[in-house]
Protein backbone atom coordinates (compact mmCIF):
# COMPACT_ATOMS: atom_id res chain seq x y z
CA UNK A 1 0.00 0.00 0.00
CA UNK A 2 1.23 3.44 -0.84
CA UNK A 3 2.17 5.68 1.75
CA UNK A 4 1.64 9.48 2.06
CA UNK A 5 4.30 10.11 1.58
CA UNK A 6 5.36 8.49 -1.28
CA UNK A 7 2.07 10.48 -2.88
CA UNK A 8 4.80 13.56 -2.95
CA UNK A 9 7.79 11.64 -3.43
CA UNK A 10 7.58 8.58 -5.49
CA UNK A 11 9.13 5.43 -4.71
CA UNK A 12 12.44 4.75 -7.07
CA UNK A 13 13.76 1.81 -5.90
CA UNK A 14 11.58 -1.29 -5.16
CA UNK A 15 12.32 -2.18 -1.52
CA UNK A 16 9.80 -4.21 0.86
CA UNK A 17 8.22 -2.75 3.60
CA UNK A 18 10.01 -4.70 6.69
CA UNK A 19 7.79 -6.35 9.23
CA UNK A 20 7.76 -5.70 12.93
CA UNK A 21 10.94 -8.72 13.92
CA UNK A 22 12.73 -7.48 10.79
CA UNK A 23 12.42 -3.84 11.65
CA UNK A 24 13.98 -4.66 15.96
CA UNK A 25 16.47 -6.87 14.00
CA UNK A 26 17.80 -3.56 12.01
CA UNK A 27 17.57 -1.61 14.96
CA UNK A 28 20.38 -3.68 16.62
CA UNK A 29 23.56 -2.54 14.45
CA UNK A 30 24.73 -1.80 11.07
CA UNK A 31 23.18 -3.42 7.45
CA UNK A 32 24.69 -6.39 6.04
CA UNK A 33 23.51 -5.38 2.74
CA UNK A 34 21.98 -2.55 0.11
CA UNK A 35 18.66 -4.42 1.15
CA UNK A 36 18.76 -3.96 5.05
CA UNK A 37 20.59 -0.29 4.57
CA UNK A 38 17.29 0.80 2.65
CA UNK A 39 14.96 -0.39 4.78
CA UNK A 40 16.80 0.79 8.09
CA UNK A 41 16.44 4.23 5.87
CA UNK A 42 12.62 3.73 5.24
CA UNK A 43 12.21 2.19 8.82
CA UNK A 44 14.00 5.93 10.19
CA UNK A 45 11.71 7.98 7.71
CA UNK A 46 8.71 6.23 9.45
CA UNK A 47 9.74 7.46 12.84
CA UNK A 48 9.88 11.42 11.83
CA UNK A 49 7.31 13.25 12.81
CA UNK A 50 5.58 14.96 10.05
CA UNK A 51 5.36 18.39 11.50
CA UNK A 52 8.30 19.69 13.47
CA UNK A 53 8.03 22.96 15.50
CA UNK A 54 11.17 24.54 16.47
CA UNK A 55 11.53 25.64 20.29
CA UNK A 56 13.45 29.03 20.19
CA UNK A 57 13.92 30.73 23.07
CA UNK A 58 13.42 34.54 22.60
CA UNK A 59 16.16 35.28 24.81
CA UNK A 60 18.46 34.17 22.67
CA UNK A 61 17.28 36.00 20.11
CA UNK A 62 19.09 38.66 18.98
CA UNK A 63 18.05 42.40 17.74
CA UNK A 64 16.69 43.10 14.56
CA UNK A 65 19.89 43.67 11.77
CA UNK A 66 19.82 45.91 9.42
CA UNK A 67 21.93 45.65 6.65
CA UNK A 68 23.32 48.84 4.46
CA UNK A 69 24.08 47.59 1.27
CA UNK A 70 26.20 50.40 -0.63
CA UNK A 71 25.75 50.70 -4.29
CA UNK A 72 29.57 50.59 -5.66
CA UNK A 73 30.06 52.81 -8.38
CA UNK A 74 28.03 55.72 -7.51
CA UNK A 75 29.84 58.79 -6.36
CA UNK A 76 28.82 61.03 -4.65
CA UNK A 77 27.61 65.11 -5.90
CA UNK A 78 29.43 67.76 -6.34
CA UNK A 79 29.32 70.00 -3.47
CA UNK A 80 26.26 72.65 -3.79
CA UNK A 81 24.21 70.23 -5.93
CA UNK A 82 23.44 67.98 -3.48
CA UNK A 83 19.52 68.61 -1.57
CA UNK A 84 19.03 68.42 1.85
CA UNK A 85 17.77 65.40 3.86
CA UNK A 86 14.52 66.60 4.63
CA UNK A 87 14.29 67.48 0.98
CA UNK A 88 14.81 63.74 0.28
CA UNK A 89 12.46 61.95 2.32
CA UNK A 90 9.89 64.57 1.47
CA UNK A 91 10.71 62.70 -2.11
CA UNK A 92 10.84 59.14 -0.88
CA UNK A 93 7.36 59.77 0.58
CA UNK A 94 5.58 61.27 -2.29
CA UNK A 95 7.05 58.64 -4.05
CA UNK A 96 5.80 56.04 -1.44
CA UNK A 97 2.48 57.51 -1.74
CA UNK A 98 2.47 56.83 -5.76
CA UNK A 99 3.29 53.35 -5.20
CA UNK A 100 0.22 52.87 -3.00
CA UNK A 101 -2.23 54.41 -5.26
CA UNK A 102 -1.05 52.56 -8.36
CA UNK A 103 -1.35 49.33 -6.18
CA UNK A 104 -4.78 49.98 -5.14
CA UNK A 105 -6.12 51.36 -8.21
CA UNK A 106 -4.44 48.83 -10.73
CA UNK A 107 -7.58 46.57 -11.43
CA UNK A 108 -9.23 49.38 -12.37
CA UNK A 109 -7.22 51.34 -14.33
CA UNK A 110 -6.52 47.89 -15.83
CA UNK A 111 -10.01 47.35 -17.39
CA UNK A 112 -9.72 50.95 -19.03
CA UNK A 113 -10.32 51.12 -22.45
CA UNK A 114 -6.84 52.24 -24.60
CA UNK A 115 -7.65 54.68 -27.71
CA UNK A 116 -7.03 53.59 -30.45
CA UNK A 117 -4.13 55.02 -31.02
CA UNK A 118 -2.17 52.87 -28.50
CA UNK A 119 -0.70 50.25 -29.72
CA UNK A 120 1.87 48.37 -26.69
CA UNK A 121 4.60 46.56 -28.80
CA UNK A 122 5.06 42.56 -27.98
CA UNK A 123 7.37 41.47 -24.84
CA UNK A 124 10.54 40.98 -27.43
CA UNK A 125 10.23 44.32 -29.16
CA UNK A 126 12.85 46.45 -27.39
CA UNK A 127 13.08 49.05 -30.46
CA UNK A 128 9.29 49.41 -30.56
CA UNK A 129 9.21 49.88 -26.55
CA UNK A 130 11.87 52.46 -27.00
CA UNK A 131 10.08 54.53 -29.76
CA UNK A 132 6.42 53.95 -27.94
CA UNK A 133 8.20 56.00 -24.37
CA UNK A 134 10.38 57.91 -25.99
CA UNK A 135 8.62 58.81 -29.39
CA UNK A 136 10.32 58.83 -32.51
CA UNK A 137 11.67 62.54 -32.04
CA UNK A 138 14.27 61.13 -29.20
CA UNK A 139 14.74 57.81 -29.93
CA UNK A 140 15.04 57.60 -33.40
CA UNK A 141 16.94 61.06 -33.77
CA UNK A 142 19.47 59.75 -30.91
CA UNK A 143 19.92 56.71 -32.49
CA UNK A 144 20.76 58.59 -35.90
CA UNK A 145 22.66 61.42 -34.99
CA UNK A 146 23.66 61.33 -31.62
CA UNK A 147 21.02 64.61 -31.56
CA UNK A 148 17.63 65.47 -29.93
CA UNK A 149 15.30 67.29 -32.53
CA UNK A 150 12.77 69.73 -30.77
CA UNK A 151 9.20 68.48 -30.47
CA UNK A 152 6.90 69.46 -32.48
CA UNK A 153 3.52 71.21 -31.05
CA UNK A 154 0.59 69.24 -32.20
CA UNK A 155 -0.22 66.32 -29.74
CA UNK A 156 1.33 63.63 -31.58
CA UNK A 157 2.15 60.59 -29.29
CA UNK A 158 4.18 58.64 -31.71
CA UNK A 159 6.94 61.26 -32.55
CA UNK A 160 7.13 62.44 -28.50
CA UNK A 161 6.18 59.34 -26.64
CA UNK A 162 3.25 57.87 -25.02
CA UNK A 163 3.51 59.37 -21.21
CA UNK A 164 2.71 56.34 -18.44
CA UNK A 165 -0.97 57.14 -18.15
CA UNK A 166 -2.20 54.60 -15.42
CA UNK A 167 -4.26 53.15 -17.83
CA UNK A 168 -0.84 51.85 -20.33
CA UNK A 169 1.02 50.65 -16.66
CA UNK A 170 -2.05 49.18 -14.91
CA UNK A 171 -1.74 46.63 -17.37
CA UNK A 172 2.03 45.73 -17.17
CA UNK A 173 2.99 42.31 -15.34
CA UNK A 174 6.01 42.55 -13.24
CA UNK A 175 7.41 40.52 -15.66
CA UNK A 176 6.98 43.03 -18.26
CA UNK A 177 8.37 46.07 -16.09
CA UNK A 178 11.12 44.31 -15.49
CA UNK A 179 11.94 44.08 -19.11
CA UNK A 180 10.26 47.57 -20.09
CA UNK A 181 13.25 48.86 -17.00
CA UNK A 182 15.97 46.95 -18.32
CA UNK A 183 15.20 48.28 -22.00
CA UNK A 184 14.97 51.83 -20.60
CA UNK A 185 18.22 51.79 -18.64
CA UNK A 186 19.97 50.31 -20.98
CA UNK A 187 19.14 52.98 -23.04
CA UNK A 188 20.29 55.35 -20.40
CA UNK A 189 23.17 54.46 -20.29
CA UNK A 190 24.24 55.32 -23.80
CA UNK A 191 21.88 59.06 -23.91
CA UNK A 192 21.50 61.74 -21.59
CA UNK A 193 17.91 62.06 -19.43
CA UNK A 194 15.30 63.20 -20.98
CA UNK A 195 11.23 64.01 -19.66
CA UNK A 196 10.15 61.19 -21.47
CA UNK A 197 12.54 58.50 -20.15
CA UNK A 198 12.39 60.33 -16.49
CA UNK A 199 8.74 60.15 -16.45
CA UNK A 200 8.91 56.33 -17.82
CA UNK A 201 11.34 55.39 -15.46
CA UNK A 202 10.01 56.95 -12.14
CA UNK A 203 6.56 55.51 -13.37
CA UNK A 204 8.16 51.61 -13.94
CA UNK A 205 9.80 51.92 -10.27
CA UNK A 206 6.39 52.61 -8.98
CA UNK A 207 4.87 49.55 -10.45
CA UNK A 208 7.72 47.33 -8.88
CA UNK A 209 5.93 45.22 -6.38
CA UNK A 210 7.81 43.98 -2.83
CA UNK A 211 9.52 41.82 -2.45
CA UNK A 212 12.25 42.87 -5.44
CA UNK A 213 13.53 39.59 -7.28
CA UNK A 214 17.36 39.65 -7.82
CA UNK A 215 16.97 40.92 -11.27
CA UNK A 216 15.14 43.92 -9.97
CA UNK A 217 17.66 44.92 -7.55
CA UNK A 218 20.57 44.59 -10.09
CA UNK A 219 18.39 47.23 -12.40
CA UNK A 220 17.94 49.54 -9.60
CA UNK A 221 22.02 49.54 -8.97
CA UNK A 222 22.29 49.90 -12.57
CA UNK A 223 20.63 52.92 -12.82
CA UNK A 224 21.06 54.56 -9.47
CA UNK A 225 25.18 54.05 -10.48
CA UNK A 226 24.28 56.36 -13.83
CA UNK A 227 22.18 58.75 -12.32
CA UNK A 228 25.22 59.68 -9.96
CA UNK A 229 27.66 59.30 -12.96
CA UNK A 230 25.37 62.51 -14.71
CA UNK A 231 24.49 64.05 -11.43
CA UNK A 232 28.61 64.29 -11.24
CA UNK A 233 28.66 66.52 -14.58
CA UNK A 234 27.90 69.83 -15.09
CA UNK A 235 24.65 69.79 -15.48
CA UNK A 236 22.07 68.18 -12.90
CA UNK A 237 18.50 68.11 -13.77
CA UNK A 238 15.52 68.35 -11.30
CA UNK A 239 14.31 65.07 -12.61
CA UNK A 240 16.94 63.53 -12.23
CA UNK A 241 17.37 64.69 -8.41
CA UNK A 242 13.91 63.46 -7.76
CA UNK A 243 14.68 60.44 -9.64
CA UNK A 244 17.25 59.12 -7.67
CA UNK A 245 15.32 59.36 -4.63
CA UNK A 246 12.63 57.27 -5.86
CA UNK A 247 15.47 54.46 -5.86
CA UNK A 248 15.78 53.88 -2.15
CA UNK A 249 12.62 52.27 -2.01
């Protein structure tokens, strides 16, 4: 008769179940053979209980750690373009406060209907991605010349970029902001920041859900190690001030 357990595990050898003079026989010293070593194995499998309960002793427990892991690579800004602390967390909680409303109005921002207009590209398209949040006018003029052309006025999407309405993000799995992020960074690190990939990015990070997989984390370093490489330069946006603070959620 099969056991519960071997309902999870299945049996892979064929052994007999020992009987109650063979099992105080195997109890009294080592196996003679493969036969007796198995079924001294099975007989001590029988004997665990199925649910064990630790005993700790909360004296001996010690204080919660915290651990302050450093991003390597980032340096830190030049002096005078640095904000103040209170500045920061000021950030980190409006930021904090996006994050909660996205998570409790996904579903239904989710069943919004998309214009027509909006076409998301397929998982695998990385250059369609780039020109759907970036538009045409960056992307495509980047990619050509090295050059950003001025937008133009009229309310045209697909040269300036789709911006992350809630009703586009609602309806990315984490899988897919995990690749939209990597796309987007990757980009980053080859162009300087621009509204459309600040807006894109700050909007992505908000759509992260807890607890961060591995992959996430490595993205985050990624781009919190470029944001201090341009923050270092001459120039240091607004954006990209508020950006970095978003990353120490």
């Amino acid at each position: 008769m099969r056991s519960d357990v071997e309902d999870l595990m299945p049996r892979l050898l064929p052994i007999e179940t020992a009987n109650k003079t063979e099992a105080l026989r195997l109890n009294e010293g080592a196996p003679r053979n493969p036969q007796e070593y198995l079924r001294q194995v099975q007989l001590e499998a029988s004997l665990c209980p199925e649910v064990v309960v630790a005993q700790i002793d909360p004296m001996k427990l010690r204080k919660a750690q915290t651990v302050n892991a450093s991003v390597s690579g980032c340096q830190a800004a030049p002096e005078g373009l640095s904000p103040s602390l209170g500045w920061q967390r000021q950030q980190v909680a409006n930021f904090s406060d996006v994050r909660q409303s996205i998570a409790k109005h996904r579903r239904h921002w989710s069943t919004q209907t998309l214009d027509e207009n909006v076409v998301m590209p397929k998982l695998s398209d990385e250059e369609g991605w780039k020109t759907f949040c970036l538009g045409e006018t960056v992307y495509k003029a980047t990619a050509a010349s090295g050059t950003h052309l001025e937008p133009s006025s009229a309310l045209d999407y697909s040269k300036m970029g789709f911006p992350p309405f809630l009703s586009i993000v609602s309806r990315l799995n984490q899988t897919t902001v995990l690749a939209l992020l990597e796309i987007l960074v990757g980009w980053f690190e080859e162009a300087e920041l621009v509204p459309q990939l600040g807006r894109w990015l700050y909007a992505l990070l908000a759509c992260l859900e807890k607890p961060l997989i591995p992959e996430a984390h490595s993205i985050i370093r990624q781009l919190a190690r470029r944001c201090a490489s341009v923050k270092c330069g001459v120039h240091c946006t607004f954006d990209l001030t508020i950006l970095s603070c978003s990353l120490s959620f």
